[in-house]
Amino acid sequence: MPNLNLLPTLRVLLETRNVSRAAEVLHLSQPSISKQLGQLRREFGDPLLVREGQRWLLTPRAEGLAAELDGSLGALERLYAAPTFEPADCRRVFRFASSDYVAQHIFPQICVALAEQAPHATIDYQLWEKGQLPRLWELDLDLVSTITDEVPDQICGRQQGSDHLAVLMGAHHPLAGSSLTLEDYLAWPHLQVSGGGDKESPVELVLASLGRSRRWFARVPFFQAAVEVLLRTDCLLTIPAHIAWLLAERHPLAFTALPFDTRSQRYHLLWHRRHQQDPAHRWLRELVWPILSGHLQQGVEQSRRVLGNPC
């Protein structure tokens, strides 16, 4: 099998036509270059360089090699070169998945940043379902922002932060402005947003341990639909506190703390490890993460002020 490691030496020998000068250029000893020239002669079955007095002359085979070598070595160098990425030149289609809440309240900010830095790129938003995480390897997705307690093997990620659950209701609700008891919480019908990450199992675990359960009135796929239901009914909606705070800021809604403790909701930005070393993907996640994390942290801080828990 040809020794491709000899090709850089061959190129310098053909350019300099001098063993001593080639040794200087390559920072090697003259005996080392002479030894490599001998190997090259055997591999090509040709003397390549022939001494004529004080000069070295190229054989016809060497002249032919010189004409082709630059292109061949250039192709090899490009093959081994580390990939680079320039956002301004990017025309890639990125695919991102999360909840409809992120689509409505955070994704527009991501789009602004993307348009400023990579105006020729495209981003495709898909709604995420919590059961998809073990199958991320086979999904055509670059990034996922979701709630999860465990990150599967082969999945890379970065935690955005955490939050606790709160209870959201219409401002007209009899419980608005009150601290809830367990009996209060269970006495009213409940609403569920089925899309996005797992927002229900922490509550279900606590209630199951108490031998209690909620009465479900409706399940809807989107947060905006849930808001409209809350405005028109006496339902309760249990969701992360930072979301409850923002929705209450923008609609005639109120939120309060759950009457029992649950485990925190941990938010992650996730991707399959096959994307880990991709420069374009690295750029995208470094663009997206601070926007997602910043939104979460702001909402967590504001909701804690409302709930009287500044820590």
PDB file of C-alpha atoms in Angstrom:
ATOM      1  CA  MET A   1       0.000   0.000   0.000  1.00  0.00           C
ATOM      2  CA  PRO A   2       1.431   3.440  -0.913  1.00  0.00           C
ATOM      3  CA  ASN A   3       2.901   5.435   1.968  1.00  0.00           C
ATOM      4  CA  LEU A   4       0.987   8.712   1.756  1.00  0.00           C
ATOM      5  CA  ASN A   5       3.191  10.196   4.474  1.00  0.00           C
ATOM      6  CA  LEU A   6       5.954  10.502   1.875  1.00  0.00           C
ATOM      7  CA  LEU A   7       3.951  12.807  -0.400  1.00  0.00           C
ATOM      8  CA  PRO A   8       4.841  16.074   1.401  1.00  0.00           C
ATOM      9  CA  THR A   9       8.516  15.158   1.069  1.00  0.00           C
ATOM     10  CA  LEU A  10       8.016  14.353  -2.625  1.00  0.00           C
ATOM     11  CA  ARG A  11       6.380  17.726  -3.213  1.00  0.00           C
ATOM     12  CA  VAL A  12       9.253  19.632  -1.582  1.00  0.00           C
ATOM     13  CA  LEU A  13      11.870  17.582  -3.443  1.00  0.00           C
ATOM     14  CA  LEU A  14      10.191  18.300  -6.772  1.00  0.00           C
ATOM     15  CA  GLU A  15       9.909  22.006  -5.941  1.00  0.00           C
ATOM     16  CA  THR A  16      13.474  22.494  -4.659  1.00  0.00           C
ATOM     17  CA  ARG A  17      15.195  19.847  -6.820  1.00  0.00           C
ATOM     18  CA  ASN A  18      17.748  19.649  -4.032  1.00  0.00           C
ATOM     19  CA  VAL A  19      18.059  17.135  -1.202  1.00  0.00           C
ATOM     20  CA  SER A  20      19.877  19.567   1.119  1.00  0.00           C
ATOM     21  CA  ARG A  21      17.360  22.349   0.499  1.00  0.00           C
ATOM     22  CA  ALA A  22      14.415  19.954   1.000  1.00  0.00           C
ATOM     23  CA  ALA A  23      15.892  18.932   4.349  1.00  0.00           C
ATOM     24  CA  GLU A  24      16.017  22.580   5.420  1.00  0.00           C
ATOM     25  CA  VAL A  25      12.420  23.269   4.335  1.00  0.00           C
ATOM     26  CA  LEU A  26      11.083  20.194   6.138  1.00  0.00           C
ATOM     27  CA  HIS A  27      13.344  20.650   9.198  1.00  0.00           C
ATOM     28  CA  LEU A  28      14.754  17.164   8.776  1.00  0.00           C
ATOM     29  CA  SER A  29      18.270  15.842   8.391  1.00  0.00           C
ATOM     30  CA  GLN A  30      19.754  15.298   4.948  1.00  0.00           C
ATOM     31  CA  PRO A  31      20.169  11.528   5.558  1.00  0.00           C
ATOM     32  CA  SER A  32      16.491  11.342   6.467  1.00  0.00           C
ATOM     33  CA  ILE A  33      15.477  13.047   3.211  1.00  0.00           C
ATOM     34  CA  SER A  34      17.832  10.795   1.250  1.00  0.00           C
ATOM     35  CA  LYS A  35      16.239   7.760   2.869  1.00  0.00           C
ATOM     36  CA  GLN A  36      12.727   8.996   1.980  1.00  0.00           C
ATOM     37  CA  LEU A  37      13.858   9.702  -1.589  1.00  0.00           C
ATOM     38  CA  GLY A  38      15.000   6.100  -1.815  1.00  0.00           C
ATOM     39  CA  GLN A  39      11.587   4.914  -0.609  1.00  0.00           C
ATOM     40  CA  LEU A  40       9.842   7.154  -3.157  1.00  0.00           C
ATOM     41  CA  ARG A  41      12.012   5.797  -5.954  1.00  0.00           C
ATOM     42  CA  ARG A  42      11.043   2.247  -5.028  1.00  0.00           C
ATOM     43  CA  GLU A  43       7.334   3.080  -4.762  1.00  0.00           C
ATOM     44  CA  PHE A  44       7.213   4.851  -8.144  1.00  0.00           C
ATOM     45  CA  GLY A  45       9.749   2.586  -9.870  1.00  0.00           C
ATOM     46  CA  ASP A  46      11.572   5.652 -11.130  1.00  0.00           C
ATOM     47  CA  PRO A  47      14.681   7.628 -10.037  1.00  0.00           C
ATOM     48  CA  LEU A  48      12.588  10.847  -9.945  1.00  0.00           C
ATOM     49  CA  LEU A  49      15.661  13.097  -9.438  1.00  0.00           C
ATOM     50  CA  VAL A  50      18.919  12.561 -11.330  1.00  0.00           C
ATOM     51  CA  ARG A  51      22.151  14.376 -10.453  1.00  0.00           C
ATOM     52  CA  GLU A  52      23.782  16.354 -13.250  1.00  0.00           C
ATOM     53  CA  GLY A  53      26.946  17.949 -11.909  1.00  0.00           C
ATOM     54  CA  GLN A  54      25.867  20.279  -9.090  1.00  0.00           C
ATOM     55  CA  ARG A  55      22.203  20.104 -10.091  1.00  0.00           C
ATOM     56  CA  TRP A  56      19.333  17.657  -9.757  1.00  0.00           C
ATOM     57  CA  LEU A  57      17.121  17.112 -12.787  1.00  0.00           C
ATOM     58  CA  LEU A  58      13.556  15.780 -12.758  1.00  0.00           C
ATOM     59  CA  THR A  59      12.796  12.674 -14.735  1.00  0.00           C
ATOM     60  CA  PRO A  60       9.752  12.773 -17.046  1.00  0.00           C
ATOM     61  CA  ARG A  61       7.833  10.761 -14.449  1.00  0.00           C
ATOM     62  CA  ALA A  62       8.739  13.315 -11.778  1.00  0.00           C
ATOM     63  CA  GLU A  63       7.631  16.192 -14.035  1.00  0.00           C
ATOM     64  CA  GLY A  64       4.271  14.462 -14.489  1.00  0.00           C
ATOM     65  CA  LEU A  65       3.956  13.929 -10.737  1.00  0.00           C
ATOM     66  CA  ALA A  66       4.764  17.580 -10.037  1.00  0.00           C
ATOM     67  CA  ALA A  67       1.864  18.653 -12.256  1.00  0.00           C
ATOM     68  CA  GLU A  68      -0.602  16.502 -10.316  1.00  0.00           C
ATOM     69  CA  LEU A  69       0.798  16.586  -6.812  1.00  0.00           C
ATOM     70  CA  ASP A  70      -0.439  20.007  -5.693  1.00  0.00           C
ATOM     71  CA  GLY A  71      -4.045  19.131  -6.471  1.00  0.00           C
ATOM     72  CA  SER A  72      -3.773  15.701  -4.861  1.00  0.00           C
ATOM     73  CA  LEU A  73      -2.143  16.975  -1.675  1.00  0.00           C
ATOM     74  CA  GLY A  74      -4.593  19.852  -1.530  1.00  0.00           C
ATOM     75  CA  ALA A  75      -7.479  17.398  -1.647  1.00  0.00           C
ATOM     76  CA  LEU A  76      -5.903  15.308   1.123  1.00  0.00           C
ATOM     77  CA  GLU A  77      -5.277  18.385   3.261  1.00  0.00           C
ATOM     78  CA  ARG A  78      -8.892  19.476   2.800  1.00  0.00           C
ATOM     79  CA  LEU A  79     -10.011  15.971   3.739  1.00  0.00           C
ATOM     80  CA  TYR A  80      -8.177  16.144   7.067  1.00  0.00           C
ATOM     81  CA  ALA A  81      -8.780  19.827   7.773  1.00  0.00           C
ATOM     82  CA  ALA A  82     -11.003  20.637  10.744  1.00  0.00           C
ATOM     83  CA  PRO A  83     -14.444  21.803   9.570  1.00  0.00           C
ATOM     84  CA  THR A  84     -15.148  25.500   9.850  1.00  0.00           C
ATOM     85  CA  PHE A  85     -18.388  27.428  10.104  1.00  0.00           C
ATOM     86  CA  GLU A  86     -19.336  30.971   9.165  1.00  0.00           C
ATOM     87  CA  PRO A  87     -22.887  31.877  10.284  1.00  0.00           C
ATOM     88  CA  ALA A  88     -23.200  34.596   7.643  1.00  0.00           C
ATOM     89  CA  ASP A  89     -22.677  31.982   4.887  1.00  0.00           C
ATOM     90  CA  CYS A  90     -24.843  29.252   6.437  1.00  0.00           C
ATOM     91  CA  ARG A  91     -27.738  27.905   4.355  1.00  0.00           C
ATOM     92  CA  ARG A  92     -28.507  24.930   6.554  1.00  0.00           C
ATOM     93  CA  VAL A  93     -31.972  23.935   7.731  1.00  0.00           C
ATOM     94  CA  PHE A  94     -31.880  23.581  11.533  1.00  0.00           C
ATOM     95  CA  ARG A  95     -34.623  21.616  13.278  1.00  0.00           C
ATOM     96  CA  PHE A  96     -35.687  22.483  16.812  1.00  0.00           C
ATOM     97  CA  ALA A  97     -38.435  20.963  18.978  1.00  0.00           C
ATOM     98  CA  SER A  98     -40.144  22.064  22.166  1.00  0.00           C
ATOM     99  CA  SER A  99     -43.588  22.963  23.513  1.00  0.00           C
ATOM    100  CA  ASP A 100     -46.110  25.369  22.066  1.00  0.00           C
ATOM    101  CA  TYR A 101     -45.273  27.682  24.987  1.00  0.00           C
ATOM    102  CA  VAL A 102     -41.677  27.956  23.784  1.00  0.00           C
ATOM    103  CA  ALA A 103     -42.931  28.405  20.208  1.00  0.00           C
ATOM    104  CA  GLN A 104     -45.090  31.374  21.218  1.00  0.00           C
ATOM    105  CA  HIS A 105     -43.034  33.084  23.903  1.00  0.00           C
ATOM    106  CA  ILE A 106     -39.339  32.252  23.307  1.00  0.00           C
ATOM    107  CA  PHE A 107     -38.893  31.051  19.720  1.00  0.00           C
ATOM    108  CA  PRO A 108     -39.475  34.519  18.192  1.00  0.00           C
ATOM    109  CA  GLN A 109     -36.435  35.803  20.103  1.00  0.00           C
ATOM    110  CA  ILE A 110     -34.400  32.863  18.806  1.00  0.00           C
ATOM    111  CA  CYS A 111     -35.512  33.750  15.282  1.00  0.00           C
ATOM    112  CA  VAL A 112     -34.370  37.354  15.730  1.00  0.00           C
ATOM    113  CA  ALA A 113     -30.896  36.206  16.819  1.00  0.00           C
ATOM    114  CA  LEU A 114     -30.718  33.668  13.982  1.00  0.00           C
ATOM    115  CA  ALA A 115     -31.743  36.238  11.374  1.00  0.00           C
ATOM    116  CA  GLU A 116     -29.101  38.681  12.594  1.00  0.00           C
ATOM    117  CA  GLN A 117     -26.222  36.201  12.567  1.00  0.00           C
ATOM    118  CA  ALA A 118     -27.205  33.657   9.891  1.00  0.00           C
ATOM    119  CA  PRO A 119     -29.691  35.399   7.577  1.00  0.00           C
ATOM    120  CA  HIS A 120     -29.564  32.639   4.936  1.00  0.00           C
ATOM    121  CA  ALA A 121     -30.236  29.773   7.373  1.00  0.00           C
ATOM    122  CA  THR A 122     -33.648  28.212   8.002  1.00  0.00           C
ATOM    123  CA  ILE A 123     -35.098  26.908  11.253  1.00  0.00           C
ATOM    124  CA  ASP A 124     -37.940  24.403  11.388  1.00  0.00           C
ATOM    125  CA  TYR A 125     -39.910  24.258  14.659  1.00  0.00           C
ATOM    126  CA  GLN A 126     -41.614  21.019  15.665  1.00  0.00           C
ATOM    127  CA  LEU A 127     -43.845  20.293  18.654  1.00  0.00           C
ATOM    128  CA  TRP A 128     -42.219  17.919  21.102  1.00  0.00           C
ATOM    129  CA  GLU A 129     -43.886  14.988  22.814  1.00  0.00           C
ATOM    130  CA  LYS A 130     -42.387  13.719  26.063  1.00  0.00           C
ATOM    131  CA  GLY A 131     -42.273  10.068  24.927  1.00  0.00           C
ATOM    132  CA  GLN A 132     -39.937  10.866  22.026  1.00  0.00           C
ATOM    133  CA  LEU A 133     -36.702  11.303  24.005  1.00  0.00           C
ATOM    134  CA  PRO A 134     -35.483   7.652  23.825  1.00  0.00           C
ATOM    135  CA  ARG A 135     -35.970   7.857  20.044  1.00  0.00           C
ATOM    136  CA  LEU A 136     -34.050  11.094  19.523  1.00  0.00           C
ATOM    137  CA  TRP A 137     -31.353   9.193  17.611  1.00  0.00           C
ATOM    138  CA  GLU A 138     -33.779   8.432  14.773  1.00  0.00           C
ATOM    139  CA  LEU A 139     -35.564  11.803  14.680  1.00  0.00           C
ATOM    140  CA  ASP A 140     -34.544  14.508  12.225  1.00  0.00           C
ATOM    141  CA  LEU A 141     -33.873  17.050  14.978  1.00  0.00           C
ATOM    142  CA  ASP A 142     -30.905  19.165  15.958  1.00  0.00           C
ATOM    143  CA  LEU A 143     -32.064  20.403  19.365  1.00  0.00           C
ATOM    144  CA  VAL A 144     -34.800  19.673  21.887  1.00  0.00           C
ATOM    145  CA  SER A 145     -35.762  21.838  24.855  1.00  0.00           C
ATOM    146  CA  THR A 146     -37.808  19.873  27.364  1.00  0.00           C
ATOM    147  CA  ILE A 147     -38.425  18.812  30.958  1.00  0.00           C
ATOM    148  CA  THR A 148     -36.766  15.571  31.972  1.00  0.00           C
ATOM    149  CA  ASP A 149     -35.342  14.013  35.130  1.00  0.00           C
ATOM    150  CA  GLU A 150     -33.044  11.593  33.306  1.00  0.00           C
ATOM    151  CA  VAL A 151     -31.000  12.108  30.152  1.00  0.00           C
ATOM    152  CA  PRO A 152     -30.630   8.832  28.208  1.00  0.00           C
ATOM    153  CA  ASP A 153     -27.287   7.439  27.100  1.00  0.00           C
ATOM    154  CA  GLN A 154     -26.039   8.800  23.776  1.00  0.00           C
ATOM    155  CA  ILE A 155     -27.788  12.110  24.467  1.00  0.00           C
ATOM    156  CA  CYS A 156     -25.769  15.240  25.197  1.00  0.00           C
ATOM    157  CA  GLY A 157     -27.225  18.273  26.850  1.00  0.00           C
ATOM    158  CA  ARG A 158     -27.020  21.318  29.017  1.00  0.00           C
ATOM    159  CA  GLN A 159     -29.362  22.106  31.881  1.00  0.00           C
ATOM    160  CA  GLN A 160     -31.195  25.407  31.513  1.00  0.00           C
ATOM    161  CA  GLY A 161     -32.430  25.531  35.095  1.00  0.00           C
ATOM    162  CA  SER A 162     -35.276  24.250  37.218  1.00  0.00           C
ATOM    163  CA  ASP A 163     -38.672  25.376  38.458  1.00  0.00           C
ATOM    164  CA  HIS A 164     -41.513  24.205  40.683  1.00  0.00           C
ATOM    165  CA  LEU A 165     -45.156  23.739  39.848  1.00  0.00           C
ATOM    166  CA  ALA A 166     -47.883  26.248  40.608  1.00  0.00           C
ATOM    167  CA  VAL A 167     -51.650  26.388  40.152  1.00  0.00           C
ATOM    168  CA  LEU A 168     -53.083  28.747  37.537  1.00  0.00           C
ATOM    169  CA  MET A 169     -56.743  29.824  37.372  1.00  0.00           C
ATOM    170  CA  GLY A 170     -58.948  32.601  36.064  1.00  0.00           C
ATOM    171  CA  ALA A 171     -58.890  35.838  38.061  1.00  0.00           C
ATOM    172  CA  HIS A 172     -62.634  35.289  38.590  1.00  0.00           C
ATOM    173  CA  HIS A 173     -62.078  31.941  40.331  1.00  0.00           C
ATOM    174  CA  PRO A 174     -63.260  31.716  43.979  1.00  0.00           C
ATOM    175  CA  LEU A 175     -59.758  30.505  44.953  1.00  0.00           C
ATOM    176  CA  ALA A 176     -57.911  33.382  43.240  1.00  0.00           C
ATOM    177  CA  GLY A 177     -55.708  35.209  45.713  1.00  0.00           C
ATOM    178  CA  SER A 178     -55.972  32.445  48.326  1.00  0.00           C
ATOM    179  CA  SER A 179     -53.559  29.857  49.669  1.00  0.00           C
ATOM    180  CA  LEU A 180     -54.774  26.394  48.738  1.00  0.00           C
ATOM    181  CA  THR A 181     -55.411  23.395  50.938  1.00  0.00           C
ATOM    182  CA  LEU A 182     -55.356  19.881  49.543  1.00  0.00           C
ATOM    183  CA  GLU A 183     -59.140  19.792  49.756  1.00  0.00           C
ATOM    184  CA  ASP A 184     -59.374  23.057  47.823  1.00  0.00           C
ATOM    185  CA  TYR A 185     -57.097  21.667  45.147  1.00  0.00           C
ATOM    186  CA  LEU A 186     -59.097  18.466  44.723  1.00  0.00           C
ATOM    187  CA  ALA A 187     -62.545  20.059  44.924  1.00  0.00           C
ATOM    188  CA  TRP A 188     -62.298  21.807  41.550  1.00  0.00           C
ATOM    189  CA  PRO A 189     -62.045  20.377  38.019  1.00  0.00           C
ATOM    190  CA  HIS A 190     -58.592  20.237  36.443  1.00  0.00           C
ATOM    191  CA  LEU A 191     -57.250  21.100  33.039  1.00  0.00           C
ATOM    192  CA  GLN A 192     -54.205  19.503  31.406  1.00  0.00           C
ATOM    193  CA  VAL A 193     -51.877  20.665  28.629  1.00  0.00           C
ATOM    194  CA  SER A 194     -50.835  17.417  26.986  1.00  0.00           C
ATOM    195  CA  GLY A 195     -48.110  18.731  24.663  1.00  0.00           C
ATOM    196  CA  GLY A 196     -44.465  19.317  25.593  1.00  0.00           C
ATOM    197  CA  GLY A 197     -42.592  17.813  28.532  1.00  0.00           C
ATOM    198  CA  ASP A 198     -43.842  15.937  31.571  1.00  0.00           C
ATOM    199  CA  LYS A 199     -45.680  18.430  33.786  1.00  0.00           C
ATOM    200  CA  GLU A 200     -47.987  15.961  35.533  1.00  0.00           C
ATOM    201  CA  SER A 201     -46.128  13.018  37.060  1.00  0.00           C
ATOM    202  CA  PRO A 202     -44.753  14.947  40.103  1.00  0.00           C
ATOM    203  CA  VAL A 203     -48.324  15.764  41.185  1.00  0.00           C
ATOM    204  CA  GLU A 204     -49.615  12.280  40.410  1.00  0.00           C
ATOM    205  CA  LEU A 205     -46.878  10.711  42.549  1.00  0.00           C
ATOM    206  CA  VAL A 206     -47.829  12.809  45.572  1.00  0.00           C
ATOM    207  CA  LEU A 207     -51.558  12.262  45.190  1.00  0.00           C
ATOM    208  CA  ALA A 208     -51.107   8.527  44.667  1.00  0.00           C
ATOM    209  CA  SER A 209     -49.118   8.310  47.907  1.00  0.00           C
ATOM    210  CA  LEU A 210     -52.085   9.954  49.655  1.00  0.00           C
ATOM    211  CA  GLY A 211     -54.644   7.736  47.961  1.00  0.00           C
ATOM    212  CA  ARG A 212     -56.192  10.765  46.249  1.00  0.00           C
ATOM    213  CA  SER A 213     -56.766  11.849  42.653  1.00  0.00           C
ATOM    214  CA  ARG A 214     -57.902  14.829  40.610  1.00  0.00           C
ATOM    215  CA  ARG A 215     -61.022  15.133  38.495  1.00  0.00           C
ATOM    216  CA  TRP A 216     -60.044  15.941  34.942  1.00  0.00           C
ATOM    217  CA  PHE A 217     -62.328  18.255  33.053  1.00  0.00           C
ATOM    218  CA  ALA A 218     -60.394  18.673  29.811  1.00  0.00           C
ATOM    219  CA  ARG A 219     -57.072  17.979  28.128  1.00  0.00           C
ATOM    220  CA  VAL A 220     -55.826  20.356  25.447  1.00  0.00           C
ATOM    221  CA  PRO A 221     -52.649  20.242  23.332  1.00  0.00           C
ATOM    222  CA  PHE A 222     -51.694  23.926  23.597  1.00  0.00           C
ATOM    223  CA  PHE A 223     -51.174  26.506  26.345  1.00  0.00           C
ATOM    224  CA  GLN A 224     -53.166  29.156  24.491  1.00  0.00           C
ATOM    225  CA  ALA A 225     -56.168  26.844  24.388  1.00  0.00           C
ATOM    226  CA  ALA A 226     -55.736  26.237  28.122  1.00  0.00           C
ATOM    227  CA  VAL A 227     -55.743  29.985  28.785  1.00  0.00           C
ATOM    228  CA  GLU A 228     -59.036  30.374  26.943  1.00  0.00           C
ATOM    229  CA  VAL A 229     -60.579  27.545  28.960  1.00  0.00           C
ATOM    230  CA  LEU A 230     -59.374  29.053  32.256  1.00  0.00           C
ATOM    231  CA  LEU A 231     -60.861  32.411  31.340  1.00  0.00           C
ATOM    232  CA  ARG A 232     -64.272  30.817  30.794  1.00  0.00           C
ATOM    233  CA  THR A 233     -64.452  28.095  33.466  1.00  0.00           C
ATOM    234  CA  ASP A 234     -63.494  27.357  37.075  1.00  0.00           C
ATOM    235  CA  CYS A 235     -60.786  24.853  36.113  1.00  0.00           C
ATOM    236  CA  LEU A 236     -57.361  24.700  37.707  1.00  0.00           C
ATOM    237  CA  LEU A 237     -54.202  24.199  35.670  1.00  0.00           C
ATOM    238  CA  THR A 238     -51.004  22.916  37.305  1.00  0.00           C
ATOM    239  CA  ILE A 239     -47.957  24.135  35.392  1.00  0.00           C
ATOM    240  CA  PRO A 240     -44.401  25.381  36.027  1.00  0.00           C
ATOM    241  CA  ALA A 241     -44.453  28.605  38.020  1.00  0.00           C
ATOM    242  CA  HIS A 242     -42.486  30.660  35.482  1.00  0.00           C
ATOM    243  CA  ILE A 243     -45.129  29.877  32.847  1.00  0.00           C
ATOM    244  CA  ALA A 244     -47.940  30.643  35.281  1.00  0.00           C
ATOM    245  CA  TRP A 245     -46.350  34.007  36.042  1.00  0.00           C
ATOM    246  CA  LEU A 246     -46.047  35.027  32.375  1.00  0.00           C
ATOM    247  CA  LEU A 247     -49.570  33.930  31.483  1.00  0.00           C
ATOM    248  CA  ALA A 248     -50.957  35.795  34.506  1.00  0.00           C
ATOM    249  CA  GLU A 249     -49.042  38.903  33.398  1.00  0.00           C
ATOM    250  CA  ARG A 250     -50.674  38.808  29.975  1.00  0.00           C
ATOM    251  CA  HIS A 251     -54.193  37.616  30.813  1.00  0.00           C
ATOM    252  CA  PRO A 252     -56.734  38.041  33.640  1.00  0.00           C
ATOM    253  CA  LEU A 253     -55.406  34.989  35.460  1.00  0.00           C
ATOM    254  CA  ALA A 254     -54.050  34.299  38.948  1.00  0.00           C
ATOM    255  CA  PHE A 255     -51.664  31.698  40.292  1.00  0.00           C
ATOM    256  CA  THR A 256     -50.765  30.308  43.668  1.00  0.00           C
ATOM    257  CA  ALA A 257     -48.568  27.641  45.202  1.00  0.00           C
ATOM    258  CA  LEU A 258     -49.483  23.979  45.313  1.00  0.00           C
ATOM    259  CA  PRO A 259     -50.704  22.797  48.732  1.00  0.00           C
ATOM    260  CA  PHE A 260     -47.972  20.126  48.834  1.00  0.00           C
ATOM    261  CA  ASP A 261     -44.329  19.765  47.801  1.00  0.00           C
ATOM    262  CA  THR A 262     -43.288  18.127  44.545  1.00  0.00           C
ATOM    263  CA  ARG A 263     -39.953  17.484  42.924  1.00  0.00           C
ATOM    264  CA  SER A 264     -38.609  20.314  40.792  1.00  0.00           C
ATOM    265  CA  GLN A 265     -39.000  20.453  37.032  1.00  0.00           C
ATOM    266  CA  ARG A 266     -35.584  20.345  35.349  1.00  0.00           C
ATOM    267  CA  TYR A 267     -35.230  21.896  31.917  1.00  0.00           C
ATOM    268  CA  HIS A 268     -32.604  20.685  29.452  1.00  0.00           C
ATOM    269  CA  LEU A 269     -31.403  21.578  25.997  1.00  0.00           C
ATOM    270  CA  LEU A 270     -30.643  18.193  24.419  1.00  0.00           C
ATOM    271  CA  TRP A 271     -29.077  16.790  21.271  1.00  0.00           C
ATOM    272  CA  HIS A 272     -27.829  13.424  20.061  1.00  0.00           C
ATOM    273  CA  ARG A 273     -24.101  12.931  20.520  1.00  0.00           C
ATOM    274  CA  ARG A 274     -23.559  12.533  16.758  1.00  0.00           C
ATOM    275  CA  HIS A 275     -23.968  16.329  16.558  1.00  0.00           C
ATOM    276  CA  GLN A 276     -21.502  17.056  19.376  1.00  0.00           C
ATOM    277  CA  GLN A 277     -18.481  18.035  17.237  1.00  0.00           C
ATOM    278  CA  ASP A 278     -20.377  19.723  14.394  1.00  0.00           C
ATOM    279  CA  PRO A 279     -19.309  23.427  14.296  1.00  0.00           C
ATOM    280  CA  ALA A 280     -22.661  24.597  12.919  1.00  0.00           C
ATOM    281  CA  HIS A 281     -24.532  22.692  15.604  1.00  0.00           C
ATOM    282  CA  ARG A 282     -22.226  24.027  18.312  1.00  0.00           C
ATOM    283  CA  TRP A 283     -22.921  27.551  17.097  1.00  0.00           C
ATOM    284  CA  LEU A 284     -26.682  26.936  17.119  1.00  0.00           C
ATOM    285  CA  ARG A 285     -26.806  25.581  20.663  1.00  0.00           C
ATOM    286  CA  GLU A 286     -24.606  28.415  21.921  1.00  0.00           C
ATOM    287  CA  LEU A 287     -27.073  30.822  20.306  1.00  0.00           C
ATOM    288  CA  VAL A 288     -30.188  29.123  21.676  1.00  0.00           C
ATOM    289  CA  TRP A 289     -29.159  28.146  25.213  1.00  0.00           C
ATOM    290  CA  PRO A 290     -28.802  31.624  26.786  1.00  0.00           C
ATOM    291  CA  ILE A 291     -32.151  32.706  25.344  1.00  0.00           C
ATOM    292  CA  LEU A 292     -33.948  29.682  26.772  1.00  0.00           C
ATOM    293  CA  SER A 293     -32.118  29.809  30.088  1.00  0.00           C
ATOM    294  CA  GLY A 294     -32.554  33.563  30.458  1.00  0.00           C
ATOM    295  CA  HIS A 295     -36.310  33.347  29.890  1.00  0.00           C
ATOM    296  CA  LEU A 296     -36.609  30.551  32.443  1.00  0.00           C
ATOM    297  CA  GLN A 297     -34.562  32.322  35.096  1.00  0.00           C
ATOM    298  CA  GLN A 298     -36.490  35.564  34.722  1.00  0.00           C
ATOM    299  CA  GLY A 299     -39.818  33.775  35.089  1.00  0.00           C
ATOM    300  CA  VAL A 300     -38.618  31.748  38.073  1.00  0.00           C
ATOM    301  CA  GLU A 301     -37.455  34.897  39.880  1.00  0.00           C
ATOM    302  CA  GLN A 302     -40.680  36.790  39.170  1.00  0.00           C
ATOM    303  CA  SER A 303     -42.924  33.908  40.193  1.00  0.00           C
ATOM    304  CA  ARG A 304     -41.051  33.523  43.470  1.00  0.00           C
ATOM    305  CA  ARG A 305     -41.688  37.163  44.285  1.00  0.00           C
ATOM    306  CA  VAL A 306     -45.415  36.675  43.701  1.00  0.00           C
ATOM    307  CA  LEU A 307     -45.508  33.464  45.731  1.00  0.00           C
ATOM    308  CA  GLY A 308     -43.508  35.003  48.562  1.00  0.00           C
ATOM    309  CA  ASN A 309     -40.526  32.705  48.105  1.00  0.00           C
ATOM    310  CA  PRO A 310     -37.558  34.867  47.097  1.00  0.00           C
ATOM    311  CA  CYS A 311     -34.973  32.090  47.584  1.00  0.00           C
TER     312      CYS A 311
END
